[in-house]
Amino acid sequence: MATFATNGQLTTLPGLLTTPYQLSTRRKYPAPSSSQELRYNAPPASPRFPSLKYCYTSPNRNTEPSSKDHLLKALGKSLVFGSISSIFSGGGGGGGGHGDGGVWRDLFSLATPVAAADEKHSPDWDSHGLPANIAVQLNKLSRFKKYKISDVLFFDRRSKTTASAEDSFSEMVPIHPGEAYTKAQLQKELKALASSGMFEKVDLLGNTKPDGTLGLTISFVESMWKSAERFRCINVGLLTQPKPIATDADMTDREMIEHLRSQEKEYKRMIGKARPCILPGQVQREVMLMLKDQGKLSARLLRRLGDRVEKWYHDNGYGFARVVNFGNLNSKELVCEVVEGDITRVVIQFRDKLGNVVEGNTQLPVIHREIPKQLRPGHVHNMNAANQALNNINSLKVFSSVEINPRADEKNEGGVVVEINLREADQKSAEVTTEWSIVPGPGGAPSLESFQPGGSVSLEHKNIKGLNRSLMGSLATSNLLSPEDDLGFNLEYVHPYLDGVYSPRNRVFKTSAFNSRKLSSVFTGGPGFEDVVPPMLVDRAGLKANITESFTRQSKSTYGLVLEEITTRDRNFEISTNGLRLLPSGGTSVDGPSTTLSGTGIDRVAFLQANVTRDNTKFVNGAIVGDRSVFQVDQGLGIGSKFPVFNRHQLSLTKFIQLKRVKEGKSKPQPPVLVLHGRYGGCVGDLPSYEAFSIGGPHSVRGYSMGELGAARNILELSAEIRVPVKNTHVYAFAEHGNDLGSSKDVKGNPTEAYRRMGHGSSYGVGVKLGQVRAEYAVDHNRGTGAFFLRFGERY
Amino acid sequence: MAALQMSREWIGIQQFPPATQSKLLEILGKFKEEDVSSLTVLVMGKGGVGKSSTVNSVTGEKAAAVSTFQSEGLRPSLVSRSRSGFTLNIIDTPGLIEGGYVNDQAVNLIKGFLLNKTIDVLLYVDRLDVYRVDDLDKQVVTAITDAFGKEIWRKSALVLSHAQFSPPDGLNYDLFVSRRSDALLKLIRASAQLKKQDIQDSSIPVILVENSGRCHKNDSDEKILPDGTSWIPNLYKTITEISFNGNKSIHVDKKLVEGPNPNARGKRLIPLIFAFQYLLVMKPLVKAIKSDVSRESKPSWEMRDSGSANRRS
């Protein structure tokens, strides 16, 4: 009996959003200077301090239009969108550059573009007022003039060459040709360069140009150190930096040596205390190789090493990691000091619609348990961990917007504060949906009359007591014109954190009152007998209470109690005690197999239900790969009509075998997959016909209609499918078999034989997957005829 | 026996010609000798083969309603007659076929009707003047076997009605009868899954019957077959032989009526099955899930950073 219905329903997809990841210059990183050290300076063009923000905003489901985001409105009812809010660091960082002073006021501030920006707004400049093409010392320049710089050249005095572009010294000097600078500014830049540790000697020369502008030549002798044999990377993130003692010009040589020695000791102690970096050995070895290739350690080499180390961090999601210093120069072991970005605090804040911090309803432990360990204080901030936290928190379905916003810790140099901003969704919501469904009209094909308007009303009270408990009620009918025919209701209460919110165990208690109406696939005719067997409806109404323990996102175990009342009805909704058959004379025979255990058409039963699902499947470029095993048992307790005692069980095993290794990644092709599936179902004890296992149908043996092959006490289904990727989707071929194992006669009244069914059958066919739709041609092996089918969703 | 109370005096016996009467009384005497006070005969077959007419013929009364052109409902009827302390019960059944299939309800009704009765003799009735044996015959025989067990065929006779029939194209009458009966017997043996040995032990006797009023009669006014035998006493004789053939009568009890109850099978093992499922399916599955969790390949960032506390080396 092929009923198929399409729903033209608008759904609100809680899809995954791309996480906006933003970097902007925010803070400078200070480091002590020492004669032994090289302060490492990142190119100003690249972000010095990233500000990361992860947001997750789910479409607001409120009925209240005012609460909807304007974007939402614009995009219509059902769209997924990501909100990107950026943090403008403004001039904060740059402004600080002036105030910091002291040691900090070094190359870092020099490299900050904002620092130079102060003067940018003055377009005016003064001519140098000197004859053209003469070299001018920096100190010969006038203090009162603004010089326009036409070009900047770097001259390596050692090799007597102009530094090539790839050395990118220019990145270090924020003097841009075409702009005007005062003498003081230029002096400042020079001083910064000199103190950067990269140069043994550095000089700035002006070159007067005929047009009144000034060309700059920075001549330098690069610092060189003895080559190191070993490389060590340490995290200096939260270490208290040793205070450099200002060297006194009046110090005697001895005092000077003493001073250096004490500094060296201090430094040794510091790196001894420092934690090793998370930099993997492979990268460390790579850096070692870079060291070995070059005989001597030049400043430029150090720069490259630093770049390499930082690149690894940034590629792996450690957005806050910086190489701040190279220490232990001129010794055997080169020490690379990294501030990795240790998390010092995690702050959870609730915000209202206007962004004000408010007191939240949700209890904090509920959120805490969703934060991965790696995003807690003491760990290095990682974007992936933040993303996972974002997804986890969002999957609570309690918040309409989730933002994770890591920022530098003002109180703790090198620390990162993870700020989690949450906007709680409305606790109470109501929803009304309507839909059209197509039901087969007379003759099977849908006609105009067979379009039915349906609808549902649902009410929800979420996040009760801030512990994500929820109460849901819904009322649905597929035919609004006569809802009494088919009224479904469901009232559900969900109580998570059964073992307490602090327990790592994830058990959820759920209880529900429900009803459902289904067309029985037991009372259906075999080939040539389809029109003789009128449909039988099985109504179920009852209560259910169960506990679900989730081990992973997919694997779980459930056990609980079910109380049900089952009523079997004919198509006029009259209670039916026996299967029906239309007689050739036009009458209806009511001598079929009895529909219920009690024989009255109404059964009441209580039983235990347990289910264990082990699901290792994962997606490889969109193709599902892995194993899935499901075992379910219904254990009758002798409570109910005729005191039913039974053990009804089914085991289904599905294997998705990847046949070829493929590279994983977006828009990479899917691997070919072989699917093997087996299902066994059996029952010992009292078996009413509505619980018999039916064979045939899109989820049993394709190519047959639901129950076309029979209804039995024990069944075995075997199927295999091979999927071959074609472009973005796949085509497949399958073969399936279903068998009643001779147990049809063990169902009271033998519905398989009473309705002339085979009890077993095979089919094979081919198909193509088009989005959610499977279009397939299946050959029914019993008759040898094929048919074309369109199915929604997956077979396995 | 409930049927006893309902039994009426067998008046019809007086309708028979004296020769037949004396033969019948002789047979009844045999029963008395063996101390058997009642005999139950079940008459089954397809519709319209002459079951009810046969019942009427052998009782000498219009005990069963005969309707020539239509079946007379689904209920079986009991004709019970007693004569000098001996009761003869004949159970007439409706035709089992309806719309090309065996009517399961009719079979069930017959079974229900026979509950707590003992079948001493089964008369399987079919027509002599039919040339072929088809699938319907097979279905009927199978239905009878399914309903009462194959044992019933040891207490049965094949009754061929419309015996006053001239075979076409000068075929020898005896030859035709043997061919017809052989074909049906073969079918019965196949359907009843009688082994060769069983067949040797008890071959199913064949009785020819002619219920028509135009039946030839002999000098003593007895109804006779084309070969000259008087068939009513012959039928009784065969019935008697069957009832004394040493095989057990079929007692229809509740178990036989309802068939083996599949819902009861293995019921006592359920606690054991459940324990098995819990210990050997569910527990290992949960264990497997837990080992999956521990073996799960974690993203590299999760592995790398074990926290500052652990890294302080």
mmCIF file of N, CA and C in Angstrom, chain B residues 167-235:
data_model
loop_
_atom_site.group_PDB
_atom_site.id
_atom_site.type_symbol
_atom_site.label_atom_id
_atom_site.label_comp_id
_atom_site.label_asym_id
_atom_site.label_seq_id
_atom_site.Cartn_x
_atom_site.Cartn_y
_atom_site.Cartn_z
ATOM 1 N N PRO B 167 -19.410 -44.027 -18.337
ATOM 2 C CA PRO B 167 -18.175 -43.369 -18.792
ATOM 3 C C PRO B 167 -18.251 -43.090 -20.294
ATOM 4 N N PRO B 168 -17.625 -42.041 -20.745
ATOM 5 C CA PRO B 168 -17.715 -41.659 -22.157
ATOM 6 C C PRO B 168 -16.923 -42.621 -23.040
ATOM 7 N N ASP B 169 -17.310 -42.623 -24.280
ATOM 8 C CA ASP B 169 -16.593 -43.336 -25.339
ATOM 9 C C ASP B 169 -16.301 -44.791 -24.980
ATOM 10 N N GLY B 170 -17.314 -45.411 -24.429
ATOM 11 C CA GLY B 170 -17.206 -46.844 -24.202
ATOM 12 C C GLY B 170 -16.113 -47.272 -23.253
ATOM 13 N N LEU B 171 -15.671 -46.327 -22.406
ATOM 14 C CA LEU B 171 -14.663 -46.698 -21.405
ATOM 15 C C LEU B 171 -15.310 -47.673 -20.429
ATOM 16 N N ASN B 172 -14.566 -48.636 -20.056
ATOM 17 C CA ASN B 172 -15.068 -49.621 -19.111
ATOM 18 C C ASN B 172 -15.416 -48.946 -17.796
ATOM 19 N N TYR B 173 -16.576 -49.242 -17.218
ATOM 20 C CA TYR B 173 -17.024 -48.590 -15.986
ATOM 21 C C TYR B 173 -16.065 -48.861 -14.845
ATOM 22 N N ASP B 174 -15.680 -50.093 -14.684
ATOM 23 C CA ASP B 174 -14.784 -50.430 -13.579
ATOM 24 C C ASP B 174 -13.436 -49.734 -13.709
ATOM 25 N N LEU B 175 -12.980 -49.670 -14.958
ATOM 26 C CA LEU B 175 -11.697 -49.013 -15.214
ATOM 27 C C LEU B 175 -11.775 -47.533 -14.857
ATOM 28 N N PHE B 176 -12.906 -46.939 -15.258
ATOM 29 C CA PHE B 176 -13.074 -45.518 -14.969
ATOM 30 C C PHE B 176 -13.108 -45.286 -13.471
ATOM 31 N N VAL B 177 -13.853 -46.122 -12.770
ATOM 32 C CA VAL B 177 -13.964 -45.967 -11.312
ATOM 33 C C VAL B 177 -12.583 -46.085 -10.668
ATOM 34 N N SER B 178 -11.814 -47.059 -11.108
ATOM 35 C CA SER B 178 -10.514 -47.236 -10.464
ATOM 36 C C SER B 178 -9.579 -46.075 -10.806
ATOM 37 N N ARG B 179 -9.694 -45.581 -12.050
ATOM 38 C CA ARG B 179 -8.834 -44.445 -12.397
ATOM 39 C C ARG B 179 -9.185 -43.219 -11.570
ATOM 40 N N ARG B 180 -10.490 -42.977 -11.484
ATOM 41 C CA ARG B 180 -10.964 -41.809 -10.755
ATOM 42 C C ARG B 180 -10.562 -41.903 -9.284
ATOM 43 N N SER B 181 -10.801 -43.079 -8.725
ATOM 44 C CA SER B 181 -10.502 -43.204 -7.299
ATOM 45 C C SER B 181 -8.989 -43.182 -7.055
ATOM 46 N N ASP B 182 -8.241 -43.777 -7.981
ATOM 47 C CA ASP B 182 -6.781 -43.750 -7.811
ATOM 48 C C ASP B 182 -6.241 -42.323 -7.800
ATOM 49 N N ALA B 183 -6.802 -41.537 -8.717
ATOM 50 C CA ALA B 183 -6.331 -40.147 -8.807
ATOM 51 C C ALA B 183 -6.597 -39.412 -7.495
ATOM 52 N N LEU B 184 -7.809 -39.621 -6.960
ATOM 53 C CA LEU B 184 -8.145 -38.927 -5.718
ATOM 54 C C LEU B 184 -7.344 -39.468 -4.538
ATOM 55 N N LEU B 185 -7.171 -40.783 -4.523
ATOM 56 C CA LEU B 185 -6.428 -41.368 -3.418
ATOM 57 C C LEU B 185 -4.968 -40.917 -3.419
ATOM 58 N N LYS B 186 -4.464 -40.811 -4.625
ATOM 59 C CA LYS B 186 -3.080 -40.354 -4.748
ATOM 60 C C LYS B 186 -2.939 -38.954 -4.147
ATOM 61 N N LEU B 187 -3.928 -38.148 -4.476
ATOM 62 C CA LEU B 187 -3.922 -36.780 -3.962
ATOM 63 C C LEU B 187 -3.999 -36.772 -2.436
ATOM 64 N N ILE B 188 -4.868 -37.627 -1.940
ATOM 65 C CA ILE B 188 -5.030 -37.672 -0.482
ATOM 66 C C ILE B 188 -3.732 -38.116 0.179
ATOM 67 N N ARG B 189 -3.142 -39.143 -0.410
ATOM 68 C CA ARG B 189 -1.885 -39.633 0.171
ATOM 69 C C ARG B 189 -0.826 -38.534 0.168
ATOM 70 N N ALA B 190 -0.779 -37.812 -0.954
ATOM 71 C CA ALA B 190 0.238 -36.750 -1.068
ATOM 72 C C ALA B 190 -0.039 -35.655 -0.043
ATOM 73 N N SER B 191 -1.285 -35.237 -0.010
ATOM 74 C CA SER B 191 -1.611 -34.127 0.884
ATOM 75 C C SER B 191 -1.500 -34.533 2.336
ATOM 76 N N ALA B 192 -1.896 -35.776 2.594
ATOM 77 C CA ALA B 192 -1.880 -36.219 3.979
ATOM 78 C C ALA B 192 -0.496 -36.699 4.379
ATOM 79 N N GLN B 193 0.417 -36.695 3.442
ATOM 80 C CA GLN B 193 1.794 -37.106 3.683
ATOM 81 C C GLN B 193 1.851 -38.497 4.323
ATOM 82 N N LEU B 194 1.028 -39.372 3.776
ATOM 83 C CA LEU B 194 1.071 -40.740 4.275
ATOM 84 C C LEU B 194 2.279 -41.439 3.682
ATOM 85 N N LYS B 195 2.981 -42.137 4.517
ATOM 86 C CA LYS B 195 4.152 -42.849 4.016
ATOM 87 C C LYS B 195 3.691 -44.142 3.346
ATOM 88 N N LYS B 196 4.591 -44.705 2.613
ATOM 89 C CA LYS B 196 4.231 -45.920 1.884
ATOM 90 C C LYS B 196 3.745 -47.003 2.830
ATOM 91 N N GLN B 197 4.417 -47.055 3.932
ATOM 92 C CA GLN B 197 4.060 -48.077 4.911
ATOM 93 C C GLN B 197 2.633 -47.873 5.395
ATOM 94 N N ASP B 198 2.295 -46.605 5.605
ATOM 95 C CA ASP B 198 0.950 -46.283 6.067
ATOM 96 C C ASP B 198 -0.084 -46.747 5.055
ATOM 97 N N ILE B 199 0.272 -46.565 3.799
ATOM 98 C CA ILE B 199 -0.684 -46.918 2.757
ATOM 99 C C ILE B 199 -0.945 -48.423 2.781
ATOM 100 N N GLN B 200 0.147 -49.153 2.989
ATOM 101 C CA GLN B 200 -0.023 -50.608 3.031
ATOM 102 C C GLN B 200 -0.872 -51.024 4.230
ATOM 103 N N ASP B 201 -0.616 -50.332 5.339
ATOM 104 C CA ASP B 201 -1.343 -50.681 6.553
ATOM 105 C C ASP B 201 -2.837 -50.478 6.374
ATOM 106 N N SER B 202 -3.167 -49.342 5.841
ATOM 107 C CA SER B 202 -4.594 -49.062 5.738
ATOM 108 C C SER B 202 -4.865 -48.334 4.439
ATOM 109 N N SER B 203 -5.285 -49.048 3.490
ATOM 110 C CA SER B 203 -5.651 -48.374 2.258
ATOM 111 C C SER B 203 -7.034 -47.764 2.485
ATOM 112 N N ILE B 204 -7.244 -46.671 1.811
ATOM 113 C CA ILE B 204 -8.514 -45.975 2.019
ATOM 114 C C ILE B 204 -9.568 -46.630 1.116
ATOM 115 N N PRO B 205 -10.611 -47.126 1.728
ATOM 116 C CA PRO B 205 -11.622 -47.796 0.903
ATOM 117 C C PRO B 205 -12.414 -46.785 0.064
ATOM 118 N N VAL B 206 -12.928 -47.263 -1.033
ATOM 119 C CA VAL B 206 -13.714 -46.418 -1.926
ATOM 120 C C VAL B 206 -15.148 -46.912 -1.900
ATOM 121 N N ILE B 207 -16.081 -45.968 -1.728
ATOM 122 C CA ILE B 207 -17.496 -46.331 -1.696
ATOM 123 C C ILE B 207 -18.188 -45.583 -2.831
ATOM 124 N N LEU B 208 -18.930 -46.286 -3.596
ATOM 125 C CA LEU B 208 -19.681 -45.642 -4.665
ATOM 126 C C LEU B 208 -21.107 -45.419 -4.188
ATOM 127 N N VAL B 209 -21.645 -44.274 -4.563
ATOM 128 C CA VAL B 209 -22.945 -43.855 -4.042
ATOM 129 C C VAL B 209 -23.778 -43.272 -5.170
ATOM 130 N N GLU B 210 -25.040 -43.550 -5.185
ATOM 131 C CA GLU B 210 -25.932 -42.912 -6.147
ATOM 132 C C GLU B 210 -27.172 -42.448 -5.399
ATOM 133 N N ASN B 211 -27.291 -41.143 -5.222
ATOM 134 C CA ASN B 211 -28.380 -40.616 -4.412
ATOM 135 C C ASN B 211 -29.634 -40.320 -5.206
ATOM 136 N N SER B 212 -29.496 -40.319 -6.495
ATOM 137 C CA SER B 212 -30.612 -39.888 -7.327
ATOM 138 C C SER B 212 -31.803 -40.830 -7.168
ATOM 139 N N GLY B 213 -32.975 -40.290 -7.272
ATOM 140 C CA GLY B 213 -34.193 -41.101 -7.209
ATOM 141 C C GLY B 213 -34.311 -42.043 -8.393
ATOM 142 N N ARG B 214 -33.567 -41.713 -9.461
ATOM 143 C CA ARG B 214 -33.616 -42.557 -10.645
ATOM 144 C C ARG B 214 -32.652 -43.727 -10.537
ATOM 145 N N CYS B 215 -32.157 -43.906 -9.327
ATOM 146 C CA CYS B 215 -31.196 -44.980 -9.116
ATOM 147 C C CYS B 215 -31.853 -46.328 -9.399
ATOM 148 N N HIS B 216 -31.104 -47.136 -10.087
ATOM 149 C CA HIS B 216 -31.640 -48.465 -10.392
ATOM 150 C C HIS B 216 -31.843 -49.246 -9.109
ATOM 151 N N LYS B 217 -32.836 -50.096 -9.151
ATOM 152 C CA LYS B 217 -33.104 -50.940 -7.980
ATOM 153 C C LYS B 217 -33.106 -52.400 -8.399
ATOM 154 N N ASN B 218 -32.785 -53.228 -7.461
ATOM 155 C CA ASN B 218 -32.802 -54.660 -7.791
ATOM 156 C C ASN B 218 -34.162 -55.256 -7.434
ATOM 157 N N ASP B 219 -34.234 -56.535 -7.450
ATOM 158 C CA ASP B 219 -35.515 -57.209 -7.231
ATOM 159 C C ASP B 219 -36.069 -56.950 -5.845
ATOM 160 N N SER B 220 -35.148 -56.817 -4.840
ATOM 161 C CA SER B 220 -35.613 -56.577 -3.475
ATOM 162 C C SER B 220 -35.819 -55.086 -3.218
ATOM 163 N N ASP B 221 -35.875 -54.307 -4.292
ATOM 164 C CA ASP B 221 -36.135 -52.867 -4.201
ATOM 165 C C ASP B 221 -34.972 -52.090 -3.572
ATOM 166 N N GLU B 222 -33.795 -52.741 -3.558
ATOM 167 C CA GLU B 222 -32.634 -52.027 -3.011
ATOM 168 C C GLU B 222 -31.998 -51.189 -4.116
ATOM 169 N N LYS B 223 -31.461 -50.034 -3.711
ATOM 170 C CA LYS B 223 -30.751 -49.180 -4.672
ATOM 171 C C LYS B 223 -29.452 -49.883 -5.036
ATOM 172 N N ILE B 224 -29.210 -49.996 -6.341
ATOM 173 C CA ILE B 224 -27.988 -50.694 -6.726
ATOM 174 C C ILE B 224 -27.150 -49.852 -7.678
ATOM 175 N N LEU B 225 -25.907 -50.203 -7.727
ATOM 176 C CA LEU B 225 -24.952 -49.531 -8.606
ATOM 177 C C LEU B 225 -24.950 -50.240 -9.951
ATOM 178 N N PRO B 226 -24.301 -49.660 -10.965
ATOM 179 C CA PRO B 226 -24.273 -50.326 -12.273
ATOM 180 C C PRO B 226 -23.719 -51.754 -12.189
ATOM 181 N N ASP B 227 -22.867 -52.026 -11.240
ATOM 182 C CA ASP B 227 -22.325 -53.392 -11.153
ATOM 183 C C ASP B 227 -23.228 -54.333 -10.356
ATOM 184 N N GLY B 228 -24.328 -53.799 -9.881
ATOM 185 C CA GLY B 228 -25.312 -54.676 -9.282
ATOM 186 C C GLY B 228 -25.280 -54.744 -7.768
ATOM 187 N N THR B 229 -24.261 -54.148 -7.120
ATOM 188 C CA THR B 229 -24.219 -54.218 -5.656
ATOM 189 C C THR B 229 -25.212 -53.227 -5.072
ATOM 190 N N SER B 230 -25.786 -53.619 -3.990
ATOM 191 C CA SER B 230 -26.687 -52.736 -3.260
ATOM 192 C C SER B 230 -25.802 -51.828 -2.416
ATOM 193 N N TRP B 231 -25.810 -50.498 -2.666
ATOM 194 C CA TRP B 231 -24.741 -49.655 -2.116
ATOM 195 C C TRP B 231 -24.925 -49.230 -0.681
ATOM 196 N N ILE B 232 -26.218 -49.149 -0.208
ATOM 197 C CA ILE B 232 -26.389 -48.658 1.156
ATOM 198 C C ILE B 232 -25.828 -49.646 2.188
ATOM 199 N N PRO B 233 -26.191 -50.893 2.114
ATOM 200 C CA PRO B 233 -25.575 -51.829 3.066
ATOM 201 C C PRO B 233 -24.059 -51.898 2.889
ATOM 202 N N ASN B 234 -23.648 -51.768 1.634
ATOM 203 C CA ASN B 234 -22.215 -51.789 1.361
ATOM 204 C C ASN B 234 -21.508 -50.659 2.087
ATOM 205 N N LEU B 235 -22.145 -49.475 2.039
ATOM 206 C CA LEU B 235 -21.568 -48.296 2.712
ATOM 207 C C LEU B 235 -21.464 -48.535 4.213
#
